[in-house]
Tab-separated table of C-alpha atoms and ligand atoms in Angstrom:
chain	number	residue	atom	x	y	z
A	120	UNK	CA	22.053	-47.990	-16.916
A	121	UNK	CA	24.712	-46.691	-14.572
A	122	UNK	CA	23.681	-44.815	-11.448
A	123	UNK	CA	24.776	-41.615	-13.167
A	124	UNK	CA	22.878	-42.478	-16.335
A	125	UNK	CA	19.533	-42.619	-14.583
A	126	UNK	CA	19.773	-39.026	-13.429
A	127	UNK	CA	18.241	-37.418	-16.458
A	128	UNK	CA	16.714	-34.490	-14.543
A	129	UNK	CA	18.598	-32.005	-12.383
A	130	UNK	CA	16.871	-31.473	-9.038
A	131	UNK	CA	16.571	-28.068	-7.305
A	132	UNK	CA	19.245	-27.270	-4.695
A	133	UNK	CA	19.931	-30.991	-4.329
A	134	UNK	CA	23.133	-33.018	-4.025
A	135	UNK	CA	21.716	-35.764	-6.172
A	136	UNK	CA	24.365	-38.305	-5.247
A	137	UNK	CA	23.315	-38.452	-1.598
A	138	UNK	CA	19.716	-37.223	-1.547
A	139	UNK	CA	16.774	-39.596	-1.277
A	140	UNK	CA	15.088	-39.928	-4.680
A	141	UNK	CA	12.063	-37.651	-5.147
A	142	UNK	CA	8.582	-39.046	-4.567
A	143	UNK	CA	6.427	-39.280	-7.667
A	144	UNK	CA	3.269	-37.165	-7.516
A	145	UNK	CA	0.431	-38.141	-9.825
A	146	UNK	CA	-2.456	-35.925	-8.725
A	147	UNK	CA	-3.372	-33.016	-6.461
A	148	UNK	CA	-6.665	-31.876	-4.982
A	149	UNK	CA	-7.421	-29.321	-2.263
A	150	UNK	CA	-4.581	-29.682	0.234
A	151	UNK	CA	-3.674	-33.227	-0.768
A	152	UNK	CA	-0.950	-34.679	-2.980
A	153	UNK	CA	-1.437	-38.233	-4.283
A	154	UNK	CA	1.706	-40.285	-4.889
A	155	UNK	CA	2.229	-42.920	-7.568
A	156	UNK	CA	2.145	-45.672	-4.937
A	157	UNK	CA	-1.331	-44.558	-3.843
A	158	UNK	CA	-0.328	-42.724	-0.649
A	159	UNK	CA	-1.930	-39.351	-0.040
A	160	UNK	CA	-0.023	-36.571	1.753
A	161	UNK	CA	-1.499	-33.490	3.437
A	162	UNK	CA	0.429	-30.562	2.004
A	163	UNK	CA	1.763	-28.180	4.657
A	164	UNK	CA	3.554	-25.793	2.319
A	165	UNK	CA	1.231	-25.432	-0.689
A	166	UNK	CA	3.975	-26.004	-3.256
A	167	UNK	CA	6.276	-23.259	-1.992
A	168	UNK	CA	3.226	-21.299	-0.785
A	169	UNK	CA	1.798	-20.771	-4.284
A	170	UNK	CA	-1.440	-22.788	-4.039
A	171	UNK	CA	-3.335	-20.362	-1.794
A	172	UNK	CA	-6.766	-21.628	-2.904
A	173	UNK	CA	-5.750	-25.284	-2.668
A	174	UNK	CA	-4.951	-27.394	-5.711
A	175	UNK	CA	-7.283	-27.725	-8.713
A	176	UNK	CA	-9.737	-25.010	-7.724
A	177	UNK	CA	-12.600	-25.452	-10.225
A	178	UNK	CA	-12.959	-21.706	-10.871
A	179	UNK	CA	-9.318	-21.359	-11.941
A	180	UNK	CA	-9.453	-24.621	-13.909
A	181	UNK	CA	-12.521	-23.431	-15.836
A	182	UNK	CA	-10.975	-20.044	-16.653
A	183	UNK	CA	-7.814	-21.753	-17.878
A	184	UNK	CA	-9.715	-24.294	-19.983
A	185	UNK	CA	-11.621	-21.457	-21.628
A	186	UNK	CA	-8.438	-19.477	-22.333
A	187	UNK	CA	-6.631	-22.609	-23.544
A	188	UNK	CA	-9.280	-23.193	-26.214
A	189	UNK	CA	-9.252	-19.531	-27.254
A	190	UNK	CA	-5.580	-18.471	-27.217
A	191	UNK	CA	-2.994	-20.110	-24.943
A	192	UNK	CA	-0.279	-17.736	-26.039
A	193	UNK	CA	0.464	-14.831	-28.307
A	194	UNK	CA	3.490	-12.555	-28.285
A	195	UNK	CA	3.201	-9.295	-26.340
A	196	UNK	CA	5.372	-7.171	-28.631
A	197	UNK	CA	2.982	-5.016	-30.683
A	198	UNK	CA	-0.044	-7.051	-29.538
A	199	UNK	CA	-2.152	-6.959	-26.420
A	200	UNK	CA	-5.002	-9.077	-25.037
A	201	UNK	CA	-7.837	-8.880	-22.553
A	202	UNK	CA	-6.421	-11.262	-19.907
A	203	UNK	CA	-3.293	-9.084	-19.480
A	204	UNK	CA	-5.133	-5.751	-19.719
A	205	UNK	CA	-7.666	-6.869	-17.142
A	206	UNK	CA	-5.048	-8.302	-14.788
A	207	UNK	CA	-2.915	-5.158	-14.992
A	208	UNK	CA	-5.870	-2.957	-14.114
A	209	UNK	CA	-6.935	-5.185	-11.254
A	210	UNK	CA	-3.450	-5.320	-9.747
A	211	UNK	CA	-3.171	-1.526	-9.960
A	212	UNK	CA	-6.556	-1.177	-8.245
A	213	UNK	CA	-5.624	-3.608	-5.455
A	214	UNK	CA	-2.138	-2.281	-4.759
A	215	UNK	CA	-1.777	0.791	-2.548
A	216	UNK	CA	-0.880	4.281	-3.778
A	217	UNK	CA	0.148	4.902	-7.346
A	218	UNK	CA	1.551	1.434	-8.062
A	219	UNK	CA	-0.138	1.485	-11.453
A	220	UNK	CA	2.369	0.317	-14.064
A	221	UNK	CA	2.742	-3.441	-14.419
A	222	UNK	CA	5.548	-5.336	-16.195
A	223	UNK	CA	4.805	-9.067	-16.573
A	224	UNK	CA	7.511	-11.732	-16.535
A	225	UNK	CA	7.616	-15.483	-15.934
A	226	UNK	CA	9.159	-15.975	-12.497
A	227	UNK	CA	9.926	-14.258	-9.238
A	228	UNK	CA	13.645	-14.040	-9.877
A	229	UNK	CA	13.055	-12.322	-13.192
A	230	UNK	CA	10.567	-9.920	-11.582
A	231	UNK	CA	13.419	-8.934	-9.247
A	232	UNK	CA	15.830	-8.619	-12.182
A	233	UNK	CA	13.369	-6.260	-13.858
A	234	UNK	CA	12.989	-4.245	-10.641
A	235	UNK	CA	16.777	-3.891	-10.381
A	236	UNK	CA	17.013	-2.931	-14.039
A	237	UNK	CA	14.202	-0.388	-13.629
A	238	UNK	CA	16.036	1.176	-10.703
A	239	UNK	CA	19.384	1.336	-12.498
A	240	UNK	CA	17.896	2.636	-15.754
A	241	UNK	CA	15.763	5.146	-13.857
A	242	UNK	CA	18.925	7.022	-12.839
A	243	UNK	CA	20.455	6.734	-16.319
A	244	UNK	CA	17.265	8.198	-17.775
A	245	UNK	CA	17.530	11.045	-15.271
A	246	UNK	CA	21.078	11.665	-16.490
A	247	UNK	CA	22.836	10.389	-13.351
A	248	UNK	CA	25.531	7.803	-13.954
A	249	UNK	CA	27.305	5.699	-11.354
A	250	UNK	CA	24.211	4.580	-9.470
A	251	UNK	CA	24.487	0.861	-10.054
A	252	UNK	CA	24.383	-0.765	-6.610
A	253	UNK	CA	21.462	-1.609	-4.368
A	254	UNK	CA	21.232	-1.747	-0.621
A	255	UNK	CA	19.824	-5.060	0.563
A	256	UNK	CA	19.342	-6.642	3.984
A	257	UNK	CA	21.115	-9.508	5.700
A	258	UNK	CA	18.901	-12.583	5.860
A	259	UNK	CA	17.195	-11.652	2.589
A	260	UNK	CA	16.385	-13.825	-0.405
A	261	UNK	CA	15.393	-12.405	-3.781
A	262	UNK	CA	15.881	-15.264	-6.240
A	263	UNK	CA	18.414	-17.424	-8.047
A	264	UNK	CA	19.308	-15.441	-11.167
A	265	UNK	CA	22.557	-13.498	-10.977
A	266	UNK	CA	21.214	-10.011	-10.228
A	267	UNK	CA	18.661	-11.276	-7.731
A	268	UNK	CA	21.274	-13.532	-6.160
A	269	UNK	CA	23.627	-10.584	-5.676
A	270	UNK	CA	21.008	-9.036	-3.358
A	271	UNK	CA	20.566	-12.208	-1.254
A	272	UNK	CA	22.191	-12.582	2.145
A	273	UNK	CA	25.945	-12.400	1.470
A	274	UNK	CA	26.851	-15.128	3.978
A	275	UNK	CA	24.346	-17.710	2.779
A	276	UNK	CA	26.432	-20.645	1.501
A	277	UNK	CA	24.842	-21.305	-1.892
A	278	UNK	CA	25.393	-17.785	-3.124
A	279	UNK	CA	28.678	-16.873	-1.485
A	280	UNK	CA	30.685	-19.048	-3.850
A	281	UNK	CA	29.573	-17.028	-6.892
A	282	UNK	CA	30.967	-13.833	-5.374
A	283	UNK	CA	33.533	-13.225	-8.078
A	284	UNK	CA	30.821	-13.198	-10.734
A	285	UNK	CA	28.195	-11.122	-8.924
A	286	UNK	CA	27.762	-7.370	-8.694
A	287	UNK	CA	28.739	-6.278	-5.192
A	288	UNK	CA	25.779	-4.864	-3.353
A	289	UNK	CA	25.667	-3.092	-0.026
A	290	UNK	CA	24.226	-4.937	2.985
A	291	UNK	CA	22.728	-3.769	6.241
A	292	UNK	CA	20.855	-5.241	9.186
A	293	UNK	CA	17.136	-4.575	9.256
A	294	UNK	CA	16.614	-1.548	11.527
A	295	UNK	CA	15.034	-3.410	14.432
A	296	UNK	CA	16.224	-0.818	16.966
A	297	UNK	CA	17.646	2.721	17.209
A	298	UNK	CA	21.257	1.596	16.774
A	299	UNK	CA	20.613	-0.310	13.555
A	300	UNK	CA	18.458	2.577	12.357
A	301	UNK	CA	21.304	5.038	12.912
A	302	UNK	CA	23.739	2.656	11.190
A	303	UNK	CA	21.455	2.277	8.170
A	304	UNK	CA	20.941	6.025	7.993
A	305	UNK	CA	24.706	6.597	8.027
A	306	UNK	CA	25.363	3.871	5.452
A	307	UNK	CA	22.778	5.359	3.083
A	308	UNK	CA	24.219	8.840	3.544
A	309	UNK	CA	27.716	7.573	2.743
A	310	UNK	CA	26.738	5.539	-0.323
A	311	UNK	CA	23.686	7.252	-1.819
A	312	UNK	CA	25.712	8.601	-4.756
A	313	UNK	CA	26.349	5.012	-5.970
A	314	UNK	CA	23.002	3.477	-4.983
A	315	UNK	CA	20.083	2.889	-7.348
A	316	UNK	CA	17.579	1.533	-4.810
A	317	UNK	CA	16.889	-0.190	-1.515
A	318	UNK	CA	15.361	-3.683	-1.744
A	319	UNK	CA	13.527	-5.449	1.083
A	320	UNK	CA	11.269	-8.432	1.673
A	321	UNK	CA	8.181	-7.115	3.414
A	322	UNK	CA	7.516	-8.380	6.994
A	323	UNK	CA	9.135	-11.772	6.516
A	324	UNK	CA	12.426	-12.941	5.042
A	325	UNK	CA	11.151	-16.257	3.702
A	326	UNK	CA	13.897	-18.451	2.282
A	327	UNK	CA	16.359	-16.807	4.692
A	328	UNK	CA	14.587	-18.671	7.513
A	329	UNK	CA	11.067	-17.258	7.933
A	330	UNK	CA	12.536	-14.310	9.845
A	331	UNK	CA	9.693	-11.946	10.670
A	332	UNK	CA	9.887	-8.248	11.470
A	333	UNK	CA	7.226	-5.886	12.792
A	334	UNK	CA	5.599	-3.345	10.442
A	335	UNK	CA	7.488	-0.501	12.177
A	336	UNK	CA	10.774	-1.935	10.886
A	337	UNK	CA	9.479	-1.870	7.320
A	338	UNK	CA	8.165	1.661	7.864
A	339	UNK	CA	11.642	2.713	9.054
A	340	UNK	CA	13.271	1.208	5.947
A	341	UNK	CA	10.806	3.108	3.752
A	342	UNK	CA	11.365	6.366	5.643
A	343	UNK	CA	15.169	6.142	5.403
A	344	UNK	CA	15.061	5.239	1.693
A	345	UNK	CA	12.876	8.290	1.092
A	346	UNK	CA	15.116	10.532	3.219
A	347	UNK	CA	18.055	9.642	0.980
A	348	UNK	CA	16.083	9.928	-2.265
A	349	UNK	CA	16.254	6.224	-3.070
A	350	UNK	CA	13.431	4.183	-4.588
A	351	UNK	CA	12.222	1.335	-2.389
A	352	UNK	CA	11.770	-2.069	-4.044
A	353	UNK	CA	9.392	-4.290	-2.066
A	354	UNK	CA	9.835	-7.986	-2.774
A	355	UNK	CA	6.322	-9.311	-2.050
A	356	UNK	CA	6.888	-12.506	-4.005
A	357	UNK	CA	6.460	-14.546	-0.832
A	358	UNK	CA	4.226	-12.223	1.176
A	359	UNK	CA	1.792	-11.018	-1.517
A	360	UNK	CA	-1.790	-12.339	-1.698
A	361	UNK	CA	-2.812	-12.652	1.941
A	362	UNK	CA	0.000	-14.846	3.270
A	363	UNK	CA	0.798	-12.394	6.107
A	364	UNK	CA	-2.841	-11.598	6.896
A	365	UNK	CA	-3.339	-8.573	4.617
A	366	UNK	CA	-3.617	-8.790	0.844
A	367	UNK	CA	-0.133	-7.234	0.596
A	368	UNK	CA	2.293	-7.111	3.516
A	369	UNK	CA	3.335	-3.474	2.912
A	370	UNK	CA	-0.213	-2.373	3.785
A	371	UNK	CA	0.390	-3.330	7.430
A	372	UNK	CA	3.195	-0.783	7.622
A	373	UNK	CA	1.324	1.898	5.663
A	374	UNK	CA	4.197	1.780	3.184
A	375	UNK	CA	3.801	2.393	-0.543
A	376	UNK	CA	6.964	1.125	-2.232
A	377	UNK	CA	8.157	2.655	-5.511
A	378	UNK	CA	8.526	-0.757	-7.160
A	379	UNK	CA	6.853	-3.983	-6.007
A	380	UNK	CA	7.468	-7.577	-7.114
A	381	UNK	CA	4.803	-10.293	-7.151
A	382	UNK	CA	4.834	-13.925	-8.224
A	383	UNK	CA	4.408	-17.106	-6.127
A	384	UNK	CA	0.629	-16.983	-5.402
A	385	UNK	CA	-0.235	-14.692	-8.343
A	386	UNK	CA	-1.892	-17.473	-10.372
A	387	UNK	CA	-3.095	-19.421	-7.344
A	388	UNK	CA	-0.260	-21.884	-7.829
A	389	UNK	CA	-1.150	-22.966	-11.356
A	390	UNK	CA	1.170	-21.207	-13.790
A	391	UNK	CA	4.484	-19.411	-13.705
A	392	UNK	CA	3.819	-15.663	-13.834
A	393	UNK	CA	5.316	-12.620	-12.139
A	394	UNK	CA	4.764	-8.876	-12.106
A	395	UNK	CA	7.006	-5.919	-11.379
A	396	UNK	CA	4.792	-2.943	-10.586
A	397	UNK	CA	6.071	0.644	-10.551
A	398	UNK	CA	4.554	3.901	-9.384
A	399	UNK	CA	3.609	6.601	-11.857
A	400	UNK	CA	6.634	8.598	-10.699
A	401	UNK	CA	9.011	5.771	-11.656
A	402	UNK	CA	7.143	5.064	-14.907
A	403	UNK	CA	7.345	8.722	-15.928
A	404	UNK	CA	11.161	8.544	-16.015
A	405	UNK	CA	10.804	6.089	-18.925
A	406	UNK	CA	8.090	8.103	-20.741
A	407	UNK	CA	10.015	10.061	-23.340
A	408	UNK	CA	10.554	10.891	-27.016
A	409	UNK	CA	13.907	9.133	-26.724
A	410	UNK	CA	13.662	5.443	-27.769
A	411	UNK	CA	16.660	4.518	-25.626
A	412	UNK	CA	14.804	5.706	-22.507
A	413	UNK	CA	12.343	2.794	-22.889
A	414	UNK	CA	12.637	-0.034	-20.355
A	415	UNK	CA	15.042	-2.493	-21.941
A	416	UNK	CA	13.366	-5.803	-21.211
A	417	UNK	CA	10.949	-8.178	-22.972
A	418	UNK	CA	10.638	-11.890	-22.212
A	419	UNK	CA	9.382	-14.166	-25.002
A	420	UNK	CA	6.438	-15.404	-22.946
A	421	UNK	CA	5.693	-12.006	-21.391
A	422	UNK	CA	2.085	-11.736	-20.161
A	423	UNK	CA	1.238	-15.279	-21.273
A	424	UNK	CA	-2.569	-15.232	-21.727
A	425	UNK	CA	-3.140	-18.603	-20.069
A	426	UNK	CA	-1.208	-17.509	-16.965
A	427	UNK	CA	-2.998	-14.130	-16.936
A	428	UNK	CA	-6.373	-15.921	-17.149
A	429	UNK	CA	-5.373	-18.073	-14.176
A	430	UNK	CA	-4.299	-14.974	-12.228
A	431	UNK	CA	-7.581	-13.191	-13.004
A	432	UNK	CA	-9.497	-16.234	-11.765
A	433	UNK	CA	-7.342	-16.272	-8.631
A	434	UNK	CA	-8.184	-12.601	-7.986
A	435	UNK	CA	-11.892	-13.460	-8.442
A	436	UNK	CA	-11.511	-15.922	-5.577
A	437	UNK	CA	-9.968	-13.274	-3.308
A	438	UNK	CA	-13.120	-11.217	-4.007
A	439	UNK	CA	-15.679	-13.986	-3.585
A	440	UNK	CA	-14.166	-16.201	-0.891
A	441	UNK	CA	-12.993	-15.085	2.584
A	442	UNK	CA	-9.225	-15.540	2.177
A	443	UNK	CA	-8.210	-12.873	4.726
A	444	UNK	CA	-10.508	-14.411	7.352
A	445	UNK	CA	-9.090	-17.835	6.549
A	446	UNK	CA	-5.535	-16.509	6.932
A	447	UNK	CA	-6.472	-15.035	10.332
A	448	UNK	CA	-8.025	-18.307	11.451
A	449	UNK	CA	-4.930	-20.257	10.367
A	450	UNK	CA	-2.728	-17.755	12.220
A	451	UNK	CA	-4.665	-18.330	15.445
A	452	UNK	CA	-4.443	-22.103	15.088
A	453	UNK	CA	-0.723	-22.008	14.280
A	454	UNK	CA	-0.097	-19.788	17.309
A	455	UNK	CA	-1.994	-22.094	19.667
A	456	UNK	CA	-0.535	-25.269	18.211
A	457	UNK	CA	3.107	-24.260	17.778
A	458	UNK	CA	3.677	-21.861	20.712
A	459	UNK	CA	4.120	-24.662	23.312
A	460	UNK	CA	7.097	-25.981	21.302
A	461	UNK	CA	9.082	-22.883	22.317
A	462	UNK	CA	9.554	-24.504	25.738
A	463	UNK	CA	11.557	-27.412	24.326
A	464	UNK	CA	15.285	-27.359	25.050
A	465	UNK	CA	16.245	-27.689	21.395
A	466	UNK	CA	13.901	-24.985	20.088
A	467	UNK	CA	15.261	-21.477	19.717
A	468	UNK	CA	12.064	-19.700	18.669
A	469	UNK	CA	8.548	-20.185	17.325
A	470	UNK	CA	7.375	-17.518	14.873
A	471	UNK	CA	3.870	-17.068	13.507
A	472	UNK	CA	2.844	-14.311	11.111
A	473	UNK	CA	-0.423	-14.686	9.222
A	474	UNK	CA	-0.625	-18.129	7.643
A	475	UNK	CA	3.093	-18.764	8.219
A	476	UNK	CA	4.277	-20.815	11.176
A	477	UNK	CA	7.947	-21.607	11.781
A	478	UNK	CA	9.835	-23.482	14.463
A	479	UNK	CA	13.557	-22.752	14.663
A	480	UNK	CA	15.881	-25.308	16.265
A	481	UNK	CA	18.948	-24.365	18.314
A	482	UNK	CA	21.070	-26.657	16.129
A	483	UNK	CA	20.502	-27.727	12.530
A	484	UNK	CA	18.819	-31.141	12.614
A	485	UNK	CA	19.294	-34.067	10.218
A	486	UNK	CA	16.994	-32.694	7.527
A	487	UNK	CA	16.777	-35.895	5.477
A	488	UNK	CA	15.650	-37.791	8.572
A	489	UNK	CA	13.054	-35.139	9.420
A	490	UNK	CA	11.652	-35.175	5.885
A	491	UNK	CA	11.313	-38.963	6.037
A	492	UNK	CA	9.493	-38.795	9.355
A	493	UNK	CA	7.000	-36.239	8.035
A	494	UNK	CA	6.194	-38.400	5.011
A	495	UNK	CA	5.796	-41.419	7.305
A	496	UNK	CA	3.165	-39.384	9.184
A	497	UNK	CA	1.308	-38.656	5.948
A	498	UNK	CA	2.225	-34.965	5.670
A	499	UNK	CA	4.299	-32.989	3.198
A	500	UNK	CA	6.535	-30.681	5.235
A	501	UNK	CA	9.963	-29.642	4.014
A	502	UNK	CA	12.300	-28.335	6.729
A	503	UNK	CA	15.332	-26.329	5.557
A	504	UNK	CA	18.321	-24.900	7.410
A	505	UNK	CA	17.374	-24.924	11.080
A	506	UNK	CA	13.610	-24.480	10.626
A	507	UNK	CA	10.436	-26.458	10.136
A	508	UNK	CA	7.613	-24.356	8.713
A	509	UNK	CA	4.007	-24.494	7.582
A	510	UNK	CA	2.538	-22.297	4.831
A	511	UNK	CA	-0.625	-24.208	3.986
A	512	UNK	CA	-3.311	-23.370	1.440
A	513	UNK	CA	-5.594	-20.700	2.927
A	514	UNK	CA	-8.503	-23.035	2.171
A	515	UNK	CA	-7.101	-25.978	4.119
A	516	UNK	CA	-9.742	-28.046	5.954
A	517	UNK	CA	-9.476	-27.657	9.711
A	518	UNK	CA	-8.934	-31.394	10.232
A	519	UNK	CA	-6.001	-31.310	7.811
A	520	UNK	CA	-4.505	-28.283	9.557
A	521	UNK	CA	-4.810	-30.136	12.888
A	522	UNK	CA	-2.952	-33.101	11.431
A	523	UNK	CA	-0.174	-30.849	10.113
A	524	UNK	CA	0.254	-29.098	13.452
A	525	UNK	CA	0.209	-32.447	15.283
A	526	UNK	CA	2.858	-33.840	12.927
A	527	UNK	CA	5.105	-30.793	13.379
A	528	UNK	CA	4.652	-30.903	17.158
A	529	UNK	CA	5.457	-34.617	17.265
A	530	UNK	CA	8.510	-34.507	14.980
A	531	UNK	CA	9.897	-31.348	16.632
A	532	UNK	CA	9.408	-32.884	20.091
A	533	UNK	CA	11.198	-36.080	19.015
A	534	UNK	CA	14.054	-33.957	17.651
A	535	UNK	CA	14.340	-31.127	20.162
A	536	UNK	CA	12.815	-32.523	23.353
A	537	UNK	CA	14.694	-33.574	26.462
B	52	PLP	C1	10.543	-17.440	-4.323
B	52	PLP	C2	11.044	-16.052	-4.155
B	52	PLP	C3	11.758	-15.403	-5.178
B	52	PLP	C4	12.137	-16.080	-6.484
B	52	PLP	O1	11.038	-16.504	-7.210
B	52	PLP	P1	11.216	-17.667	-8.333
B	52	PLP	O2	9.877	-17.756	-8.965
B	52	PLP	O3	11.616	-18.901	-7.591
B	52	PLP	O4	12.262	-17.201	-9.272
B	52	PLP	C5	12.172	-14.095	-4.955
B	52	PLP	N1	11.886	-13.466	-3.806
B	52	PLP	C6	11.210	-14.058	-2.806
B	52	PLP	C7	10.913	-13.295	-1.571
B	52	PLP	C8	10.767	-15.381	-2.943
B	52	PLP	O5	10.106	-15.983	-1.944
């Protein structure tokens, strides 16, 4: 076969011609990934921070096996089932305020698409046309589908090139101080007539570089959105399910968004599932005798029973095991272990929020080289842009967390010391 002919599978965000070939994983357990050649890696990022309970948790596995034997899938049009009904009720009970109306989809990006569609259709249903844009924040990431991508940071290379195809959204800086607050206020006042919603990642802009902001900044965003009569969409796809130290990040700011998106850790890292949750006020704009006022969306695998069973089992674990305490303990360890790196000449900043630790370099390092060095040290850590980060399973053994922090400290010191 030619070199080209062997590349049967497209890889995510990868220039396949120059990238190192992927490592073959054959098994996972707890915070460990076993490779085909027998090596075992300690996972520092929990498969894009989905596997909050560690891999192969027996409670989730048992619930899925049971559901698999009973009914792995059935369509959701005209039918319903206990796993979805139960999950919807539990999410509504856990989420703050009147976030009671749950729309299930298959991935985070699609949950954002549904949130955007809800916001746009909300105004149509209220008889207001022309409100088709959203205000989003610089540094944000909301997914890879076209609508979600249009709300991502406008300067970020991967998305900029699709500009001609994307809807043009409005962008602002997060209101970290009085000047940015005044600017955001003015921007919203000027554009409210054409805006459908404001969308924000709560407390941390993940894929944009693990950029954290204090709860007051989120509270300011919520207050300004309300002042201008705009629904607030909270993208909690990264931050939901204890990653930032509270079950949902918006709780720390006392903010109840109008629409909230969940995915990543929803099934404890086992199945692809997402939820877009709306308040009763939003839902009521779709509740009508007019068929065309219904929300116009319906994925084939909507509310997949197997995924819902996994998510219910994951929620059981949040009730029966001390995930918030574990997140707090990880936060303390990350702070102690990573903070000294801030003194290195080549380190711009160290940021820790909940069970997220990030080290930002002053210049973008050779990422391929860094990735190789982490694997050589027996850890799975995937730097991107100018950051190295850890988002381990909340159940990670303390010895494994030590080894991750040691590996990050060593590789960052080799790269940014001197
Ligand atoms: C990962 C992520 C998404 C997209 O989710 P996918 O499941 O990859 O489509 C959207 N928003 C945020 C904040 C994310 O972290």
